[in-house]
Tab-separated table of C-alpha atoms in Angstrom:
chain	number	residue	atom	x	y	z
A	966	MET	CA	-0.004	-0.002	0.013
A	967	LYS	CA	1.379	3.385	-0.980
A	968	ILE	CA	0.378	6.260	1.288
A	969	GLU	CA	1.114	9.745	0.084
A	970	ILE	CA	0.869	12.877	2.258
A	971	LEU	CA	0.308	15.983	0.162
A	972	GLY	CA	1.359	19.326	1.577
A	973	SER	CA	4.097	21.857	1.569
A	974	GLY	CA	5.255	21.003	5.056
A	975	CYS	CA	2.935	22.917	7.412
A	976	ALA	CA	2.167	21.625	10.871
A	977	LYS	CA	-1.047	19.940	9.658
A	978	CYS	CA	0.850	17.941	7.105
A	979	LYS	CA	3.265	16.585	9.734
A	980	LEU	CA	0.321	15.666	11.952
A	981	LEU	CA	-1.393	13.857	9.102
A	982	ALA	CA	1.786	11.907	8.318
A	983	GLU	CA	2.057	10.823	11.946
A	984	ARG	CA	-1.542	9.750	12.155
A	985	ALA	CA	-1.451	7.933	8.804
A	986	GLU	CA	1.628	5.994	9.958
A	987	GLU	CA	-0.033	5.107	13.231
A	988	ALA	CA	-3.230	4.010	11.498
A	989	ALA	CA	-1.343	1.833	8.969
A	990	LYS	CA	0.686	0.201	11.738
A	991	GLU	CA	-2.470	-0.574	13.704
A	992	LEU	CA	-3.906	-2.290	10.613
A	993	GLY	CA	-0.649	-4.202	10.204
A	994	VAL	CA	-0.493	-3.677	6.454
A	995	ASP	CA	2.606	-3.332	4.342
A	996	PHE	CA	2.972	0.275	3.424
A	997	THR	CA	5.344	2.953	2.180
A	998	LEU	CA	4.722	6.531	3.311
A	999	VAL	CA	5.819	9.298	0.948
A	1000	LYS	CA	5.575	13.005	1.494
A	1001	VAL	CA	4.699	14.999	-1.588
A	1002	THR	CA	5.792	18.561	-0.984
A	1003	GLU	CA	6.207	20.096	-4.481
A	1004	TYR	CA	3.169	22.097	-5.664
A	1005	PRO	CA	3.098	20.692	-9.248
A	1006	ASP	CA	2.992	17.181	-7.841
A	1007	ILE	CA	0.244	18.090	-5.372
A	1008	VAL	CA	-1.862	19.732	-8.103
A	1009	ALA	CA	-1.320	16.805	-10.498
A	1010	ARG	CA	-2.951	14.507	-7.919
A	1011	GLY	CA	-6.064	16.659	-7.989
A	1012	VAL	CA	-5.790	18.146	-4.484
A	1013	MET	CA	-6.638	21.766	-3.907
A	1014	SER	CA	-6.574	22.092	-0.141
A	1015	THR	CA	-3.724	20.594	1.826
A	1016	PRO	CA	-3.016	18.448	3.686
A	1017	GLY	CA	-4.143	15.693	1.400
A	1018	LEU	CA	-4.147	11.910	1.926
A	1019	VAL	CA	-3.714	9.758	-1.141
A	1020	VAL	CA	-3.778	5.978	-0.925
A	1021	ASP	CA	-2.669	3.924	-3.989
A	1022	GLY	CA	-3.391	6.887	-6.234
A	1023	ALA	CA	-6.878	7.663	-4.843
A	1024	VAL	CA	-7.569	10.885	-2.971
A	1025	LYS	CA	-8.983	9.907	0.433
A	1026	SER	CA	-9.112	13.201	2.301
A	1027	GLN	CA	-8.086	16.773	1.798
A	1028	GLY	CA	-8.198	20.063	3.643
A	1029	HIS	CA	-8.291	18.591	7.140
A	1030	VAL	CA	-6.639	15.997	9.329
A	1031	PRO	CA	-8.888	13.026	10.048
A	1032	THR	CA	-8.510	11.140	13.331
A	1033	VAL	CA	-6.436	7.993	13.473
A	1034	ALA	CA	-9.625	5.941	13.614
A	1035	ALA	CA	-11.012	7.688	10.542
A	1036	ILE	CA	-7.765	7.173	8.662
A	1037	ARG	CA	-7.879	3.494	9.564
A	1038	ASP	CA	-11.248	3.229	7.884
A	1039	LEU	CA	-9.966	5.131	4.882
A	1040	LEU	CA	-7.026	2.747	4.495
A	1041	ARG	CA	-9.176	-0.391	4.632
B	1429	MET	CA	-14.205	1.274	-0.642
B	1430	THR	CA	-17.046	2.524	-2.840
B	1431	ASP	CA	-16.865	5.035	-5.628
B	1432	ALA	CA	-18.773	7.536	-3.533
B	1433	SER	CA	-16.141	7.517	-0.825
B	1434	LYS	CA	-13.369	7.685	-3.381
B	1435	SER	CA	-14.588	10.962	-4.719
B	1436	CYS	CA	-15.391	12.151	-1.236
B	1437	ALA	CA	-12.819	14.870	-1.062
B	1438	CYS	CA	-13.438	16.077	2.504
B	1439	ALA	CA	-13.606	12.524	3.627
B	1440	ALA	CA	-15.623	12.012	6.674
B	1441	PRO	CA	-15.161	8.967	8.898
B	1442	THR	CA	-16.772	6.252	6.778
B	1443	SER	CA	-18.060	4.550	9.880
B	1444	ALA	CA	-19.856	7.294	11.658
B	1445	PRO	CA	-20.692	6.910	15.304
B	1446	GLY	CA	-24.347	5.966	15.292
B	1447	GLY	CA	-27.241	7.022	17.530
B	1448	GLY	CA	-28.440	10.177	15.893
B	1449	PHE	CA	-28.779	13.597	17.499
B	1450	TRP	CA	-29.666	12.689	21.096
B	1451	LYS	CA	-27.002	10.150	21.625
B	1452	SER	CA	-24.096	12.021	20.062
B	1453	GLY	CA	-25.157	15.638	20.586
B	1454	GLY	CA	-27.355	15.513	23.659
B	1455	TRP	CA	-24.490	16.676	25.900
B	1456	LEU	CA	-24.557	20.023	23.982
B	1457	LEU	CA	-27.862	20.816	25.719
B	1458	ALA	CA	-26.201	20.482	29.124
B	1459	ALA	CA	-22.980	22.236	28.050
B	1460	LEU	CA	-24.770	25.375	26.767
B	1461	PRO	CA	-26.244	26.624	30.105
B	1462	ALA	CA	-22.966	25.769	31.850
B	1463	TRP	CA	-21.082	27.810	29.189
B	1464	ILE	CA	-23.419	30.805	29.613
B	1465	GLY	CA	-23.270	30.672	33.432
B	1466	LEU	CA	-19.469	30.620	33.405
B	1467	TYR	CA	-19.330	33.443	30.866
B	1468	VAL	CA	-21.503	35.660	33.018
B	1469	VAL	CA	-19.400	35.313	36.178
B	1470	LEU	CA	-16.057	35.886	34.379
B	1471	HIS	CA	-15.862	39.643	34.963
B	1472	PRO	CA	-16.441	39.600	38.699
B	1473	ALA	CA	-14.227	36.529	39.038
B	1474	GLY	CA	-11.355	38.388	37.294
B	1475	ASP	CA	-11.712	41.344	39.645
B	1476	TRP	CA	-11.947	39.050	42.646
B	1477	LEU	CA	-8.746	37.270	41.624
B	1478	ALA	CA	-6.731	40.438	41.016
B	1479	PHE	CA	-7.962	42.633	43.900
B	1480	ARG	CA	-8.906	40.078	46.615
B	1481	VAL	CA	-6.787	37.016	46.088
B	1482	LEU	CA	-3.645	38.762	44.838
B	1483	GLY	CA	-4.371	41.858	46.903
B	1484	LEU	CA	-3.598	44.380	44.144
B	1485	ALA	CA	-5.006	47.844	44.439
B	1486	PRO	CA	-7.942	48.658	42.112
B	1487	GLY	CA	-6.926	51.529	39.831
B	1488	SER	CA	-3.215	50.624	40.064
B	1489	ARG	CA	-1.457	49.809	36.784
B	1490	LEU	CA	-0.475	46.304	37.693
B	1491	GLY	CA	-3.879	45.640	39.256
B	1492	GLU	CA	-5.767	46.819	36.187
B	1493	ALA	CA	-3.508	44.832	33.823
B	1494	VAL	CA	-3.865	41.656	35.868
B	1495	ALA	CA	-7.588	42.049	36.273
B	1496	PHE	CA	-7.940	42.615	32.537
B	1497	PHE	CA	-5.941	39.489	31.708
B	1498	ALA	CA	-7.751	37.314	34.252
B	1499	TYR	CA	-11.083	38.382	32.823
B	1500	ASP	CA	-10.298	38.649	29.134
B	1501	ALA	CA	-8.236	35.507	28.593
B	1502	PRO	CA	-10.911	33.011	29.618
B	1503	LYS	CA	-13.565	35.144	27.922
B	1504	VAL	CA	-11.862	35.219	24.545
B	1505	LEU	CA	-10.944	31.534	24.765
B	1506	MET	CA	-14.532	30.558	25.650
B	1507	LEU	CA	-15.934	32.642	22.816
B	1508	LEU	CA	-13.346	31.198	20.455
B	1509	GLY	CA	-14.180	27.623	21.409
B	1510	ALA	CA	-17.904	28.082	20.973
B	1511	VAL	CA	-17.487	30.025	17.713
B	1512	VAL	CA	-15.070	27.537	16.160
B	1513	LEU	CA	-17.284	24.589	17.038
B	1514	GLY	CA	-20.351	26.232	15.483
B	1515	VAL	CA	-18.458	27.344	12.406
B	1516	SER	CA	-16.671	24.020	11.938
B	1517	PHE	CA	-20.035	22.301	11.989
B	1518	VAL	CA	-21.431	24.626	9.286
B	1519	GLN	CA	-18.272	24.198	7.262
B	1520	THR	CA	-18.765	20.448	6.936
B	1521	PHE	CA	-21.382	21.528	4.371
B	1522	ILE	CA	-18.995	23.751	2.404
B	1523	SER	CA	-15.761	22.932	0.624
B	1524	PRO	CA	-13.272	24.889	-1.546
B	1525	GLU	CA	-14.172	22.506	-4.406
B	1526	ARG	CA	-17.813	23.524	-4.311
B	1527	THR	CA	-16.954	27.186	-4.104
B	1528	ARG	CA	-14.624	26.752	-7.092
B	1529	ASP	CA	-17.351	25.015	-9.141
B	1530	LEU	CA	-19.813	27.796	-8.299
B	1531	LEU	CA	-17.369	30.441	-9.424
B	1532	ALA	CA	-16.235	28.622	-12.612
B	1533	LYS	CA	-19.508	29.495	-14.348
B	1534	ARG	CA	-19.423	33.243	-13.636
B	1535	THR	CA	-17.875	36.217	-15.365
B	1536	GLY	CA	-17.674	39.946	-14.775
B	1537	ALA	CA	-18.302	41.864	-11.579
B	1538	TRP	CA	-20.726	39.218	-10.324
B	1539	SER	CA	-17.920	36.699	-10.130
B	1540	ASN	CA	-15.962	39.114	-7.922
B	1541	LEU	CA	-18.907	39.756	-5.625
B	1542	LEU	CA	-19.755	36.077	-5.355
B	1543	ALA	CA	-16.114	35.149	-4.713
B	1544	SER	CA	-15.857	37.804	-1.952
B	1545	LEU	CA	-19.008	36.505	-0.307
B	1546	LEU	CA	-18.057	32.844	-0.593
B	1547	GLY	CA	-14.684	33.707	0.892
B	1548	ILE	CA	-16.437	34.421	4.228
B	1549	ALA	CA	-17.630	30.873	4.779
B	1550	THR	CA	-15.290	28.652	2.781
B	1551	PRO	CA	-12.658	26.933	4.903
B	1552	PHE	CA	-9.304	28.277	3.895
B	1553	CYS	CA	-5.746	27.953	5.179
B	1554	SER	CA	-3.078	30.178	3.638
B	1555	CYS	CA	-0.656	27.242	3.467
B	1556	SER	CA	-2.763	25.793	0.660
B	1557	ALA	CA	-3.045	29.121	-1.184
B	1558	VAL	CA	-0.974	27.828	-4.137
B	1559	PRO	CA	-2.865	24.603	-4.939
B	1560	LEU	CA	-6.102	26.492	-4.425
B	1561	PHE	CA	-5.003	29.287	-6.749
B	1562	ILE	CA	-4.061	26.827	-9.491
B	1563	GLY	CA	-7.227	24.856	-8.977
B	1564	PHE	CA	-9.343	27.955	-9.379
B	1565	VAL	CA	-7.521	29.285	-12.416
B	1566	ARG	CA	-7.328	25.927	-14.176
B	1567	VAL	CA	-11.037	25.216	-14.098
B	1568	GLY	CA	-11.782	28.668	-15.519
B	1569	VAL	CA	-12.553	30.875	-12.543
B	1570	PRO	CA	-11.708	34.451	-13.671
B	1571	LEU	CA	-8.377	35.719	-12.359
B	1572	GLY	CA	-10.035	38.708	-10.727
B	1573	ALA	CA	-12.511	36.471	-8.856
B	1574	THR	CA	-9.720	34.277	-7.705
B	1575	PHE	CA	-8.046	37.298	-6.186
B	1576	SER	CA	-11.312	38.464	-4.598
B	1577	PHE	CA	-11.512	35.031	-2.895
B	1578	LEU	CA	-7.860	35.104	-1.816
B	1579	VAL	CA	-8.352	38.516	-0.101
B	1580	SER	CA	-11.710	37.833	1.471
B	1581	ALA	CA	-11.080	34.268	2.767
B	1582	PRO	CA	-8.484	35.024	5.429
B	1583	MET	CA	-9.622	38.597	6.181
B	1584	VAL	CA	-13.417	38.260	6.558
B	1585	ASN	CA	-13.956	34.818	8.003
B	1586	GLU	CA	-16.700	33.760	10.260
B	1587	VAL	CA	-14.401	33.455	13.265
B	1588	ALA	CA	-13.492	37.160	12.954
B	1589	LEU	CA	-17.181	37.961	12.468
B	1590	PHE	CA	-18.418	36.181	15.591
B	1591	LEU	CA	-15.567	37.325	17.793
B	1592	LEU	CA	-16.147	40.962	16.756
B	1593	PHE	CA	-19.814	40.453	17.465
B	1594	GLY	CA	-19.191	38.972	20.894
B	1595	LEU	CA	-16.695	41.647	21.989
B	1596	PHE	CA	-17.837	44.811	20.217
B	1597	GLY	CA	-21.458	44.266	19.203
B	1598	TRP	CA	-23.176	43.760	15.862
B	1599	ARG	CA	-22.516	47.248	14.442
B	1600	ILE	CA	-18.728	46.814	14.357
B	1601	ALA	CA	-18.982	43.185	13.205
B	1602	LEU	CA	-21.238	44.216	10.355
B	1603	LEU	CA	-19.046	47.162	9.468
B	1604	TYR	CA	-15.955	45.005	9.315
B	1605	THR	CA	-17.666	42.393	7.265
B	1606	VAL	CA	-19.234	44.711	4.707
B	1607	THR	CA	-16.109	46.736	4.210
B	1608	GLY	CA	-13.858	43.639	4.108
B	1609	VAL	CA	-16.030	42.167	1.394
B	1610	ALA	CA	-15.961	45.546	-0.395
B	1611	VAL	CA	-12.174	45.668	-0.369
B	1612	ALA	CA	-11.980	42.114	-1.756
B	1613	PHE	CA	-14.616	42.834	-4.362
B	1614	VAL	CA	-13.076	46.055	-5.630
B	1615	ALA	CA	-9.456	44.809	-5.478
B	1616	GLY	CA	-10.329	41.697	-7.402
B	1617	TRP	CA	-12.413	43.587	-9.920
B	1618	ILE	CA	-9.544	46.048	-10.632
B	1619	LEU	CA	-7.027	43.152	-10.903
B	1620	GLY	CA	-9.365	41.439	-13.341
B	1621	LYS	CA	-9.733	44.582	-15.463
B	1622	LEU	CA	-5.962	44.920	-15.709
B	1623	ARG	CA	-5.826	41.677	-17.720
B	1624	MET	CA	-2.675	40.401	-16.138
B	1625	GLU	CA	-3.009	36.761	-17.103
B	1626	ARG	CA	0.366	36.859	-18.787
B	1627	HIS	CA	1.974	37.721	-15.465
B	1628	LEU	CA	1.117	34.379	-14.068
B	1629	GLU	CA	4.034	31.958	-13.686
B	1630	PRO	CA	3.716	29.811	-16.880
B	1631	TRP	CA	4.129	26.490	-15.115
B	1632	ILE	CA	0.775	26.743	-13.369
B	1633	LEU	CA	-1.024	26.595	-16.715
B	1634	GLU	CA	1.232	23.883	-18.194
B	1635	ILE	CA	1.454	21.244	-15.533
B	1636	PRO	CA	-0.784	18.205	-15.636
B	1637	PHE	CA	-3.932	18.999	-13.700
B	1638	GLU	CA	-6.818	17.065	-12.387
B	1639	ALA	CA	-9.825	18.857	-10.861
B	1640	SER	CA	-10.574	17.422	-7.494
B	1641	LYS	CA	-14.214	16.631	-6.951
B	1642	ALA	CA	-16.453	18.157	-4.332
B	1643	SER	CA	-17.729	15.770	-1.830
B	1644	ASP	CA	-21.268	14.601	-2.453
B	1645	ALA	CA	-21.409	12.350	0.526
B	1646	THR	CA	-24.379	13.041	2.739
B	1647	LEU	CA	-23.067	12.793	6.246
B	1648	GLY	CA	-25.219	12.264	9.297
B	1649	PHE	CA	-25.381	14.612	12.230
B	1650	PRO	CA	-23.028	12.502	14.420
B	1651	ALA	CA	-20.316	12.411	11.762
B	1652	ARG	CA	-20.506	16.170	11.243
B	1653	LEU	CA	-20.370	16.839	14.959
B	1654	ASP	CA	-17.427	14.521	15.200
B	1655	LEU	CA	-15.613	16.419	12.435
B	1656	ALA	CA	-16.487	19.744	14.031
B	1657	LEU	CA	-15.248	18.657	17.479
B	1658	GLN	CA	-12.043	17.414	15.874
B	1659	ALA	CA	-11.516	20.699	13.983
B	1660	THR	CA	-12.240	22.728	17.153
B	1661	LYS	CA	-9.654	20.792	19.039
B	1662	ASP	CA	-7.097	21.251	16.256
B	1663	ILE	CA	-7.791	25.002	15.784
B	1664	VAL	CA	-8.040	26.020	19.405
B	1665	GLY	CA	-4.980	23.879	20.180
B	1666	LYS	CA	-3.068	25.783	17.554
B	1667	VAL	CA	-4.094	29.356	18.251
B	1668	TRP	CA	-4.673	29.518	22.055
B	1669	LEU	CA	-1.109	30.530	22.679
B	1670	TYR	CA	-1.279	33.390	20.150
B	1671	VAL	CA	-4.568	34.536	21.673
B	1672	LEU	CA	-3.054	34.563	25.149
B	1673	MET	CA	-0.081	36.519	23.840
B	1674	GLY	CA	-2.368	38.959	22.153
B	1675	ILE	CA	-4.329	39.405	25.381
B	1676	ALA	CA	-1.081	39.792	27.363
B	1677	VAL	CA	-0.021	42.594	25.005
B	1678	GLY	CA	-3.471	44.000	25.396
B	1679	ALA	CA	-3.318	43.785	29.210
B	1680	PHE	CA	0.004	45.619	29.194
B	1681	LEU	CA	-1.424	48.379	26.994
B	1682	HIS	CA	-4.534	48.452	29.204
B	1683	GLY	CA	-2.588	48.982	32.376
B	1684	TYR	CA	0.492	50.893	31.324
B	1685	VAL	CA	-0.042	52.908	28.219
B	1686	PRO	CA	-1.877	56.170	28.900
B	1687	ALA	CA	-5.050	56.717	26.893
B	1688	GLU	CA	-3.966	60.153	25.706
B	1689	LEU	CA	-0.852	58.737	24.026
B	1690	MET	CA	-2.892	56.223	22.040
B	1691	ALA	CA	-5.445	58.829	21.138
B	1692	ARG	CA	-2.693	61.100	19.877
B	1693	VAL	CA	-0.955	58.369	17.840
B	1694	MET	CA	-3.966	56.430	16.589
B	1695	GLY	CA	-6.757	58.919	17.075
B	1696	LYS	CA	-8.799	60.675	14.423
B	1697	SER	CA	-6.698	63.832	14.381
B	1698	ALA	CA	-3.597	62.027	13.260
B	1699	TRP	CA	-4.334	61.486	9.555
B	1700	TRP	CA	-1.141	59.569	8.949
B	1701	SER	CA	-2.090	56.922	11.511
B	1702	VAL	CA	-4.155	54.929	9.009
B	1703	PRO	CA	-1.400	54.351	6.429
B	1704	LEU	CA	1.107	53.819	9.212
B	1705	ALA	CA	-1.109	51.209	10.938
B	1706	VAL	CA	-1.683	49.438	7.582
B	1707	LEU	CA	2.044	49.446	6.716
B	1708	ILE	CA	2.895	47.943	10.062
B	1709	GLY	CA	0.079	45.388	9.746
B	1710	VAL	CA	0.737	44.144	6.188
B	1711	PRO	CA	3.881	42.069	6.827
B	1712	LEU	CA	2.577	40.745	10.165
B	1713	TYR	CA	0.929	37.355	10.112
B	1714	SER	CA	-1.826	36.485	12.550
B	1715	ASN	CA	-5.284	35.110	12.330
B	1716	ALA	CA	-8.292	37.059	13.360
B	1717	ALA	CA	-8.482	35.404	16.800
B	1718	GLY	CA	-4.957	36.578	17.703
B	1719	ILE	CA	-5.397	40.141	16.597
B	1720	ILE	CA	-8.804	40.943	18.070
B	1721	PRO	CA	-7.657	41.284	21.713
B	1722	ILE	CA	-5.131	43.923	20.599
B	1723	VAL	CA	-7.737	45.770	18.556
B	1724	GLN	CA	-10.012	45.684	21.649
B	1725	VAL	CA	-7.452	47.566	23.721
B	1726	LEU	CA	-6.503	49.980	20.939
B	1727	LEU	CA	-10.157	50.990	20.690
B	1728	ALA	CA	-10.513	51.273	24.469
B	1729	LYS	CA	-7.481	53.496	24.609
B	1730	GLY	CA	-8.839	56.014	22.125
B	1731	ALA	CA	-7.637	54.732	18.782
B	1732	ALA	CA	-10.005	55.705	15.965
B	1733	LEU	CA	-12.305	52.933	14.798
B	1734	GLY	CA	-11.173	53.196	11.157
B	1735	THR	CA	-7.513	53.001	12.144
B	1736	ALA	CA	-8.095	49.920	14.302
B	1737	LEU	CA	-10.184	48.085	11.740
B	1738	ALA	CA	-7.711	48.890	8.941
B	1739	PHE	CA	-4.914	47.524	11.107
B	1740	MET	CA	-6.840	44.305	11.664
B	1741	MET	CA	-7.569	43.946	7.939
B	1742	ALA	CA	-3.925	44.492	7.060
B	1743	VAL	CA	-2.714	41.905	9.565
B	1744	THR	CA	-5.217	39.188	8.590
B	1745	GLY	CA	-5.530	39.936	4.840
B	1746	LEU	CA	-1.923	40.232	3.788
B	1747	SER	CA	1.272	38.834	5.276
B	1748	LEU	CA	4.882	38.265	4.449
B	1749	PRO	CA	4.633	34.453	4.517
B	1750	GLU	CA	1.649	34.522	2.190
B	1751	THR	CA	3.510	36.842	-0.184
B	1752	VAL	CA	6.429	34.482	-0.345
B	1753	ILE	CA	4.042	31.608	-1.101
B	1754	LEU	CA	2.164	33.571	-3.803
B	1755	ARG	CA	5.423	34.457	-5.522
B	1756	LYS	CA	5.505	30.846	-6.753
B	1757	VAL	CA	2.477	31.503	-8.962
B	1758	LEU	CA	2.639	35.238	-9.640
B	1759	LYS	CA	5.356	37.080	-11.432
B	1760	PRO	CA	6.816	40.015	-9.499
B	1761	ARG	CA	4.763	42.705	-11.286
B	1762	LEU	CA	1.442	41.023	-10.652
B	1763	LEU	CA	2.399	40.299	-7.077
B	1764	ALA	CA	3.299	43.925	-6.568
B	1765	VAL	CA	0.032	45.107	-8.112
B	1766	PHE	CA	-1.926	42.711	-5.919
B	1767	LEU	CA	-0.272	43.889	-2.749
B	1768	GLY	CA	-0.581	47.531	-3.854
B	1769	VAL	CA	-4.298	47.404	-4.758
B	1770	VAL	CA	-5.248	45.535	-1.568
B	1771	THR	CA	-3.230	47.825	0.657
B	1772	ALA	CA	-4.638	50.915	-0.969
B	1773	GLY	CA	-8.151	49.517	-0.494
B	1774	ILE	CA	-7.592	48.940	3.197
B	1775	VAL	CA	-6.147	52.396	3.706
B	1776	LEU	CA	-9.191	53.937	1.960
B	1777	VAL	CA	-11.541	51.983	4.265
B	1778	GLY	CA	-9.677	53.329	7.282
B	1779	PHE	CA	-9.974	56.921	6.059
B	1780	LEU	CA	-13.588	56.442	5.166
B	1781	PHE	CA	-14.518	55.323	8.687
B	1782	ASN	CA	-12.541	57.999	10.420
B	1783	THR	CA	-14.247	60.575	8.270
B	1784	LEU	CA	-17.814	59.209	8.541
B	1785	LEU	CA	-17.951	58.134	12.136
């Protein structure tokens, strides 16, 4: 599973990365976590408000930081 | 994962806590009277703490500063918490994607007016100004309307509105909102008329782009409340320190700076105070919640209303960090025109108020 965190590096993006990692570990899945920080790459993934969460190419959330429990459901 | 949740941009928890309104939101009915009761006793409690418990003399500088802080800090934080919760709940119904799609179909001055108004309620964080800007421009939102939105969103947001209402009454809240929208509207309209599309950085029109979809998911009340509580925790957790610092500066001004000085520097008679306040405010970065306690004291100390409101607009609407971010999408000339037009608009608003009121 490829988890991408979209955002230029603000506090919210870091929080999202931490929560996504925690959620993925709780689920016990194989995953790689990538931070996408360059604007062209963020826009190309179809995200307008950061931070964005993209899982295997699909946008799962954007503009806010979901809870760990919510991210767990999004990863399933 | 269904298709619906895939396109669900502002993804809500897919498994919402069940139980409907009474189970998940019933505690609100108990919390509301408690909140009001606490709010009412804050002022006497602050005086009691400063003058009885700490034994400071009423009327002394230190005493007045401490009493002000003890009363104002919990008051602003309580207002902020309640306001952010209410607003976050409403904002689960609104997304930047929906705003963008509404604006993509408009042209002319209407697009500027609509963008300025939508900027009030649409959730916006200046750290995503660049992707938002590109998203707007690429789906065909007029450049002028995009600017109207960029000015209005951070400056005239609902948090500022409700805090102004709670602290200064509806007249000042309304005045700030109407003039803030007017500045965004006129600035965006002028920028649109200047036809400066060629001063956009070319890469934003060339890169591969995919329009993100607005969420169509119909969330239940519990899921929305859950999102709102989460957002409230995040926002208040992030800004409380700035709010307290703002109030501490305010308390210092309240206790130590004589009213005549402030009236002389920021009063009506000093015509240069408006441009000066705006020039000081433009590079500063703060959200509305952090700047309002300072405005509160400036007003109490005899600063003119127009000067204080212009200062607040300058601090929230424009900032050095946002300028640096926007430089990535705007060539220097367009960036300079943008800053110049908005700054001039804010100065005009300040003068207008000081003349009329």
